[in-house]
mmCIF file of C-alpha atoms and ligand atoms in Angstrom:
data_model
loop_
_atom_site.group_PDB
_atom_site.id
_atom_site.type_symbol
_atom_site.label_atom_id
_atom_site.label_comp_id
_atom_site.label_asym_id
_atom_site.label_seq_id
_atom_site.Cartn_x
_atom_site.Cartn_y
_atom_site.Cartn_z
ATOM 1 C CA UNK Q 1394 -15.396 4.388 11.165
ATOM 2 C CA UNK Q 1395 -16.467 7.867 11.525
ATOM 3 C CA UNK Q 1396 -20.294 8.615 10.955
ATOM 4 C CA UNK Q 1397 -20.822 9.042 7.182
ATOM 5 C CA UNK Q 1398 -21.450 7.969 3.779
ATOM 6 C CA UNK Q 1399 -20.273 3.962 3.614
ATOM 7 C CA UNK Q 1400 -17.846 2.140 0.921
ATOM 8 C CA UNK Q 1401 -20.122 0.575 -1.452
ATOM 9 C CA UNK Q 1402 -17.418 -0.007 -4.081
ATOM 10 C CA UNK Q 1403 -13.909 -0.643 -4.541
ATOM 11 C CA UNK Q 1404 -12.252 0.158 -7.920
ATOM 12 C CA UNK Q 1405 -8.986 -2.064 -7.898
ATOM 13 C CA UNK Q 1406 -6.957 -3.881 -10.624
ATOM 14 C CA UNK Q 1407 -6.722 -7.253 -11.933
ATOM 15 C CA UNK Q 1408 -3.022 -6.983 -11.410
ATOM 16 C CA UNK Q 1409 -1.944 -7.636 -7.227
ATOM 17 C CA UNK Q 1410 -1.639 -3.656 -6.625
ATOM 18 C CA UNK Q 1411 -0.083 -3.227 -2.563
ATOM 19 C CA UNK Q 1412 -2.096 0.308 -2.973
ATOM 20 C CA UNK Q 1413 -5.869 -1.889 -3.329
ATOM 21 C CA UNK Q 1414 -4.570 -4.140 -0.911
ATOM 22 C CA UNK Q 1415 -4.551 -2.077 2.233
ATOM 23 C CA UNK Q 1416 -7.846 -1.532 1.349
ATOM 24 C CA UNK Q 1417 -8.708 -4.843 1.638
ATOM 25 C CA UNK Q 1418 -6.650 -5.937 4.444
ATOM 26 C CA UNK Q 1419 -8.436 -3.162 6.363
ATOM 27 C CA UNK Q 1420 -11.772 -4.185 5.024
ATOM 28 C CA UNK Q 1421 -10.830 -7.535 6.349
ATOM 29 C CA UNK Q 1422 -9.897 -6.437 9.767
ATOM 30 C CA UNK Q 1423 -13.467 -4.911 10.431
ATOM 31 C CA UNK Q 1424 -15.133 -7.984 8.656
ATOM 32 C CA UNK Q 1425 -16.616 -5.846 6.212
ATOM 33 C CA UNK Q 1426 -16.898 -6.140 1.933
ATOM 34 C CA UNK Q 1427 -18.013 -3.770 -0.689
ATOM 35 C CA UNK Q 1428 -18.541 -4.352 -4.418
ATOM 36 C CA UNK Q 1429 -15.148 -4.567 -6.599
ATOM 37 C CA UNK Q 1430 -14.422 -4.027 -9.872
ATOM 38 C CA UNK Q 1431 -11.360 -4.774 -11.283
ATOM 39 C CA UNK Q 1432 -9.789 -2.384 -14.099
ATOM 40 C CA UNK Q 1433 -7.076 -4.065 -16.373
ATOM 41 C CA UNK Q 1434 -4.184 -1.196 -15.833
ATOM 42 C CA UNK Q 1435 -2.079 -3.399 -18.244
ATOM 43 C CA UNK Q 1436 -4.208 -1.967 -21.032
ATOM 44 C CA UNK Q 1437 -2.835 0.578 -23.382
ATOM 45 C CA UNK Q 1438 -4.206 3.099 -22.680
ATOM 46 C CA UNK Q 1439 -5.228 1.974 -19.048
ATOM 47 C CA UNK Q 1440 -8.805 1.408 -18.125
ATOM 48 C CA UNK Q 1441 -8.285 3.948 -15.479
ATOM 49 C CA UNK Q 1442 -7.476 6.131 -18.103
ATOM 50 C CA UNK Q 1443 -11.207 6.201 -19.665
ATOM 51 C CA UNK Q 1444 -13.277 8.933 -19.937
ATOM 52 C CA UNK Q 1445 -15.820 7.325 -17.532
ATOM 53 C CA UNK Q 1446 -13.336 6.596 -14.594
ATOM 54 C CA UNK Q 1447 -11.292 9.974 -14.919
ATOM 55 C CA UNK Q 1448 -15.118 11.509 -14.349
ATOM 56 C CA UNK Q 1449 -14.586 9.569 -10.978
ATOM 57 C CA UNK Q 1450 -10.482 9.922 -10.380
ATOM 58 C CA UNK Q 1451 -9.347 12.796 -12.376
ATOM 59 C CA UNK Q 1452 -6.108 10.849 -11.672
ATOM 60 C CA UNK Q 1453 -6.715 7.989 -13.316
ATOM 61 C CA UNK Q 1454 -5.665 5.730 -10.885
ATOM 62 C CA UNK Q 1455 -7.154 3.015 -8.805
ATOM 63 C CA UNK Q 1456 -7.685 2.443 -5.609
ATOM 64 C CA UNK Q 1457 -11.001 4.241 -5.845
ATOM 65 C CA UNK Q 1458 -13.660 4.306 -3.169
ATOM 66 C CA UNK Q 1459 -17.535 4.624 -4.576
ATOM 67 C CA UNK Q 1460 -19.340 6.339 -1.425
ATOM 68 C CA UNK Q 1461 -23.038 5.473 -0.585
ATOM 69 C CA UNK Q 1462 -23.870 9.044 -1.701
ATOM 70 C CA UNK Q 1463 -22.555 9.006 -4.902
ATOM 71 C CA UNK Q 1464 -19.263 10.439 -4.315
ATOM 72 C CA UNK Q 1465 -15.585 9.061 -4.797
ATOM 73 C CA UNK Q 1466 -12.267 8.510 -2.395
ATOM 74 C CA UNK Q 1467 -9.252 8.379 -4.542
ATOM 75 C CA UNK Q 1468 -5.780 7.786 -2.331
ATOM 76 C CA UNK Q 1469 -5.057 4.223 -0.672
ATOM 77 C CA UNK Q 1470 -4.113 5.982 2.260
ATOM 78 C CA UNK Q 1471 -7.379 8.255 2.368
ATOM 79 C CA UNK Q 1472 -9.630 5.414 2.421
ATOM 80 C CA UNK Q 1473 -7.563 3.523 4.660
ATOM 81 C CA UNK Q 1474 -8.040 6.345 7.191
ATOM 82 C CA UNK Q 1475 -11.819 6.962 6.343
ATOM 83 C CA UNK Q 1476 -12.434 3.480 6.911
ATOM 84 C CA UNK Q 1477 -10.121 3.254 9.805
ATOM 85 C CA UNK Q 1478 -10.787 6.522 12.038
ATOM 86 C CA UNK Q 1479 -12.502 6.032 15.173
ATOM 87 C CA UNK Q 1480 -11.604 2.376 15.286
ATOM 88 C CA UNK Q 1481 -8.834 0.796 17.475
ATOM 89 C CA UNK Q 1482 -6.719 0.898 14.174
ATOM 90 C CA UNK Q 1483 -6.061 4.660 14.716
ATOM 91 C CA UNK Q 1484 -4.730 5.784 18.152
ATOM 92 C CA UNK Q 1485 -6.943 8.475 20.226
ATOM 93 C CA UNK Q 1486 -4.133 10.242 21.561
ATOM 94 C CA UNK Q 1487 -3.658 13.366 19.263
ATOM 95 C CA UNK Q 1488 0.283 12.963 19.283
ATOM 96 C CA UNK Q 1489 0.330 9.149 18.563
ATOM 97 C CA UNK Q 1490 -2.135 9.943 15.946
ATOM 98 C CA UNK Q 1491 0.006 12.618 14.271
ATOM 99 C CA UNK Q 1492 3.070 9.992 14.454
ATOM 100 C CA UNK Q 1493 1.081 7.325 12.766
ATOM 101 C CA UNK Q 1494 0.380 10.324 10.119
ATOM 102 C CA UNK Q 1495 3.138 10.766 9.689
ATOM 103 C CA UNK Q 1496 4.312 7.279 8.713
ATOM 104 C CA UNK Q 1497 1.468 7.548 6.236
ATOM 105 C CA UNK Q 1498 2.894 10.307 4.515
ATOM 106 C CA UNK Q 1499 6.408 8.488 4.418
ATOM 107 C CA UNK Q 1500 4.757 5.509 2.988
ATOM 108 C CA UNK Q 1501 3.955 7.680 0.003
ATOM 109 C CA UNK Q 1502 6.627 9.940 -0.455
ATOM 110 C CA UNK Q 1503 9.856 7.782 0.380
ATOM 111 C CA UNK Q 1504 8.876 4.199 0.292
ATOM 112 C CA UNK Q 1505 5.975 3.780 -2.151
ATOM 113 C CA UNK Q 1506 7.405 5.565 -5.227
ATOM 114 C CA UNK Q 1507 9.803 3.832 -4.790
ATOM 115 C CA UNK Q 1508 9.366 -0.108 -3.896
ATOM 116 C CA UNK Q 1509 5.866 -0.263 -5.724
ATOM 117 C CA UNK Q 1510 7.265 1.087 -8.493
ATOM 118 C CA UNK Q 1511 10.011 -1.317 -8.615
ATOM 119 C CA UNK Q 1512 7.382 -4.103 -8.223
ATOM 120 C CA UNK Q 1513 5.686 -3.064 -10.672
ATOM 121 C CA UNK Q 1514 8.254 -2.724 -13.429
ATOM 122 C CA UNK Q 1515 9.958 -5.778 -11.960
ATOM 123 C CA UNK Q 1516 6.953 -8.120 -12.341
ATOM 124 C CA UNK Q 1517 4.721 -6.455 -14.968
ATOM 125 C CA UNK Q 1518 6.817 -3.727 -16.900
ATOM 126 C CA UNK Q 1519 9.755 -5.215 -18.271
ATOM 127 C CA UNK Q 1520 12.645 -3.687 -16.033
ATOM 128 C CA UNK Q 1521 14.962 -3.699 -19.425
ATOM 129 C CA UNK Q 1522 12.975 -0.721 -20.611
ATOM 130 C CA UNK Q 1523 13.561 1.572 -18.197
ATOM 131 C CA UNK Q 1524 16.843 3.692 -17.431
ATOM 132 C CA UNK Q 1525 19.435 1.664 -15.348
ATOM 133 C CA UNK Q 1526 19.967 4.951 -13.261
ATOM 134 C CA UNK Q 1527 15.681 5.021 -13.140
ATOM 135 C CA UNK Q 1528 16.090 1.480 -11.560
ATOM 136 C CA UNK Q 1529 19.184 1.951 -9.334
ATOM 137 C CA UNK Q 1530 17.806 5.294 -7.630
ATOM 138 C CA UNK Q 1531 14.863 3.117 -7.261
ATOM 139 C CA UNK Q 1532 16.781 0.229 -5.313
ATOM 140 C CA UNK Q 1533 18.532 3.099 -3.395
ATOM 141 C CA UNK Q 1534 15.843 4.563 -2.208
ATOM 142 C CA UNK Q 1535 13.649 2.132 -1.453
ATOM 143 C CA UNK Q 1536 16.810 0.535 0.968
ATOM 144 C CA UNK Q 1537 16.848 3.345 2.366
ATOM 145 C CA UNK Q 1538 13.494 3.328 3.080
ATOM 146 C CA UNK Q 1539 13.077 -0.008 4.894
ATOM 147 C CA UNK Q 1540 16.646 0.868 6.521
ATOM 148 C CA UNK Q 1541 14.635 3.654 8.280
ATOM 149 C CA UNK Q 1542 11.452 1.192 9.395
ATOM 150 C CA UNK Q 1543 14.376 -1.080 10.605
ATOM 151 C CA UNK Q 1544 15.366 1.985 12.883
ATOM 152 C CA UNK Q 1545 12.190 2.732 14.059
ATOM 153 C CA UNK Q 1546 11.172 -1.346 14.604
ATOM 154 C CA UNK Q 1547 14.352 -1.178 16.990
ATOM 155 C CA UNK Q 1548 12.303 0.774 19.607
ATOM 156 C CA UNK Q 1549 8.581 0.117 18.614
ATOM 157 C CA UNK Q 1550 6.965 -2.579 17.502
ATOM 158 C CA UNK Q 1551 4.585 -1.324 15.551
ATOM 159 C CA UNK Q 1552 4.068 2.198 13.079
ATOM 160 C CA UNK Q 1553 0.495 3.011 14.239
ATOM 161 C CA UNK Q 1554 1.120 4.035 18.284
ATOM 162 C CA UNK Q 1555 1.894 0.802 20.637
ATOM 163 C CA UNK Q 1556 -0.586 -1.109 18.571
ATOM 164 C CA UNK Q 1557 -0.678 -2.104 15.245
ATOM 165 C CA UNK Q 1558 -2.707 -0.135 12.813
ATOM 166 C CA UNK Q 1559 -3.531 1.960 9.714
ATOM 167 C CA UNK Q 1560 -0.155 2.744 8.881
ATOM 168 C CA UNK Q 1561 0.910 -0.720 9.310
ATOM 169 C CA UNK Q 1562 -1.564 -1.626 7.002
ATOM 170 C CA UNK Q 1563 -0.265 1.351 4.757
ATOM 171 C CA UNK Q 1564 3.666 -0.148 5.166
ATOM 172 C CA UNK Q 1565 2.789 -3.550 4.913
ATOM 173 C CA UNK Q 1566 1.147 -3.633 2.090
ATOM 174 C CA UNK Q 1567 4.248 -3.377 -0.419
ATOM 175 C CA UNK Q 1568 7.810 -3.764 2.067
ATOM 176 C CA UNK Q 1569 5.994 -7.659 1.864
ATOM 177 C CA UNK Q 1570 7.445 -8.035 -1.488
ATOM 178 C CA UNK Q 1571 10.773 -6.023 -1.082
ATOM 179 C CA UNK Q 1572 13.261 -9.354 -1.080
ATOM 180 C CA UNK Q 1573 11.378 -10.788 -4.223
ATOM 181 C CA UNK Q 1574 12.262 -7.461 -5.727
ATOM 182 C CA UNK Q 1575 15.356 -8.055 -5.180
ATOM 183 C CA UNK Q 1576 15.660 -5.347 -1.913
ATOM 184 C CA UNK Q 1577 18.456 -6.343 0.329
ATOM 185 C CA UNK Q 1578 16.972 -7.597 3.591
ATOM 186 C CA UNK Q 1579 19.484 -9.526 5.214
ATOM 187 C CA UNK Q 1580 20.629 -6.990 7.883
ATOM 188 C CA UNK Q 1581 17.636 -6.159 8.727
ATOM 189 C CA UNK Q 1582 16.193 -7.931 11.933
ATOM 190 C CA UNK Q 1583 13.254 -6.300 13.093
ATOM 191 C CA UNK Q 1584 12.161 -5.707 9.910
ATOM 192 C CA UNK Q 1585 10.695 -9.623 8.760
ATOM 193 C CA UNK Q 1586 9.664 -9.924 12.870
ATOM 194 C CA UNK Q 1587 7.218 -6.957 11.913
ATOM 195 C CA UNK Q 1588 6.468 -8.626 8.817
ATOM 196 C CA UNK Q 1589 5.284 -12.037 10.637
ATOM 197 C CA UNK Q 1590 3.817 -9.470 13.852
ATOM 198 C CA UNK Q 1591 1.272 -8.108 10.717
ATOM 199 C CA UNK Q 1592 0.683 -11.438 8.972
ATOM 200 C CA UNK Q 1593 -0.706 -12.999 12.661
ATOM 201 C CA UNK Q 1594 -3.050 -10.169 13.364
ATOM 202 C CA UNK Q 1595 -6.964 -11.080 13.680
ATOM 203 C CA UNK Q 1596 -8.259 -11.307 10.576
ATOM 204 C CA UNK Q 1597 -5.177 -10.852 8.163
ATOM 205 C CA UNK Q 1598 -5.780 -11.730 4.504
ATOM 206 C CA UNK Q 1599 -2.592 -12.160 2.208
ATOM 207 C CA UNK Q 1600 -2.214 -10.036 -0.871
ATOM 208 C CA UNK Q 1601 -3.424 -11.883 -4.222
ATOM 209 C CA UNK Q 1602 -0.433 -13.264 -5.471
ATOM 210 C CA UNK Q 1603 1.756 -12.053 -8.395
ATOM 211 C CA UNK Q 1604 1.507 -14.702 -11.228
ATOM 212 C CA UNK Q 1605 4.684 -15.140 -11.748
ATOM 213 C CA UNK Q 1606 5.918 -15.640 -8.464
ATOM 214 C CA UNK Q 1607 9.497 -14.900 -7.576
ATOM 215 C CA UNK Q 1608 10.597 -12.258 -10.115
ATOM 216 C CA UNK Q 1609 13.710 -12.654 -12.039
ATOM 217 C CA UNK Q 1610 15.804 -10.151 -10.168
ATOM 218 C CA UNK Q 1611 15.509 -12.376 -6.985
ATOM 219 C CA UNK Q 1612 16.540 -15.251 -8.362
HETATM 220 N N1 LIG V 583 -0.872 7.480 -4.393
HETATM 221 C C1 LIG V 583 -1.806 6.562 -4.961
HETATM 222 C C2 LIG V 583 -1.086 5.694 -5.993
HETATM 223 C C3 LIG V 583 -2.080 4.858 -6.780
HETATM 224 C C4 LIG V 583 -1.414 4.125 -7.937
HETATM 225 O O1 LIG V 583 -0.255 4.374 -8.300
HETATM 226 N N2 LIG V 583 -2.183 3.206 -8.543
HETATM 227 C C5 LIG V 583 -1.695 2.414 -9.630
HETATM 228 C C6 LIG V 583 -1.888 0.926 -9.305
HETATM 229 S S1 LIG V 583 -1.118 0.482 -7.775
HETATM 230 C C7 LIG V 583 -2.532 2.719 -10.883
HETATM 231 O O2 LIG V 583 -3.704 3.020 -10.795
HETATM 232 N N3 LIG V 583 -1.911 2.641 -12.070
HETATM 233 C C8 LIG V 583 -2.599 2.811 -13.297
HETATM 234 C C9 LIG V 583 -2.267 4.096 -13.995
HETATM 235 O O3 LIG V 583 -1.458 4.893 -13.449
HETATM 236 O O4 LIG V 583 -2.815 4.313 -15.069
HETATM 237 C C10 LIG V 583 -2.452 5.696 -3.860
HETATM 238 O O5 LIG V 583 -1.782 5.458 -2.840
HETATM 239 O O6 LIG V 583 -3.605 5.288 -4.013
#
């Protein structure tokens, strides 16, 4: 980690959220903790929607890093590369670093908002309520999404540079869950190697897992 303020606290949910998670698997990997505190985003309105923590996230959404100075870290990916930069988890090379960037900012815009939003409705939202068309360019995109990691995974065995990562860590985190959610993965070979590759790296912790197990659409 680069020289600066620490992670004293973690805001995360009581709900399994894939964002808190990479948090935590990265926390894991450098054998370090910080304080939690869990925020019920069930709620209506959500805790994260409080006065108090939009003081902290004026986006109202967790995971939120509390800094040793007083100061807050909103974005998954963020904190995964504060805590991660300058470690073996983020390549030195300025290219390999840009690529691994780069995979970050894919994570976000064309696999996240898509497969942890279908996980989320899926297991916790009540997929009946949204649009079918909502929920179908959901599916389609988020196919399409682990269709390109399956391209990529062809060539390279890992998203981060020739070693695995922070934007493994990133990817991981939610393309876990994308055959429970009913995400075709059958064609895809590389992909659950990758999966397994993450799952056997020095100090991997799993996810905490979703109540209800394997969600209706999988079944
Ligand atoms: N881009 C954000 C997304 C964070 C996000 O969507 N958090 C969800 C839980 S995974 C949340 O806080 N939902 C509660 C709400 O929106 O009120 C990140 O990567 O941290």
């Amino acid at each position: 980690m680069l020289s600066g303020p620490r992670i004293v606290r973690l805001y995360d949910s009581t709900i399994p959220s894939g964002n808190a998670y990479k948090v935590h698997l990265a926390l894991a990997h450098l054998e370090q903790s910080v304080d939690v505190i869990d925020l019920n985003i069930l709620a209506q309105p959500s805790e994260t929607r409080s006065e108090a923590f939009l003081d902290k996230n004026p986006n109202g959404r967790i995971p939120l890093a509390e800094l040793s100075d007083g100061s807050f870290l909103p974005e998954s990916n963020a904190i995964l590369l504060y805590l991660l930069e300058s470690t073996r988890f983020v390549p030195s090379d300025p290219v390999e670093r840009a690529r691994m960037l780069g995979w970050l900012f894919f994570e976000q815009y064309s696999h996240e908002r898509f497969i942890a939003v279908l996980k989320f409705w899926t297991y916790w939202g009540g997929l009946e309520k949204k649009r079918p068309e909502e929920v179908s360019e959901w599916r389609t995109q988020g196919q399409a999404a682990l269709n390109v990691m399956e391209t990529h995974l062809r060539a390279r065995p890992f998203f981060s540079g020739p070693e695995y990562g922070a934007a493994d860590i990133a990817l991981f985190a939610y393309t876990q869950s994308a055959a429970d959610i009913g995400l075709d993965v059958s064609a895809l070979a590389e992909l659950p190697r990758w999966l397994d590759r993450v799952r056997s790296q020095p100090g991997y912790v799993p996810m905490k897992p979703d109540p209800l197990g394997c969600a209706p659409a999988c079944t």
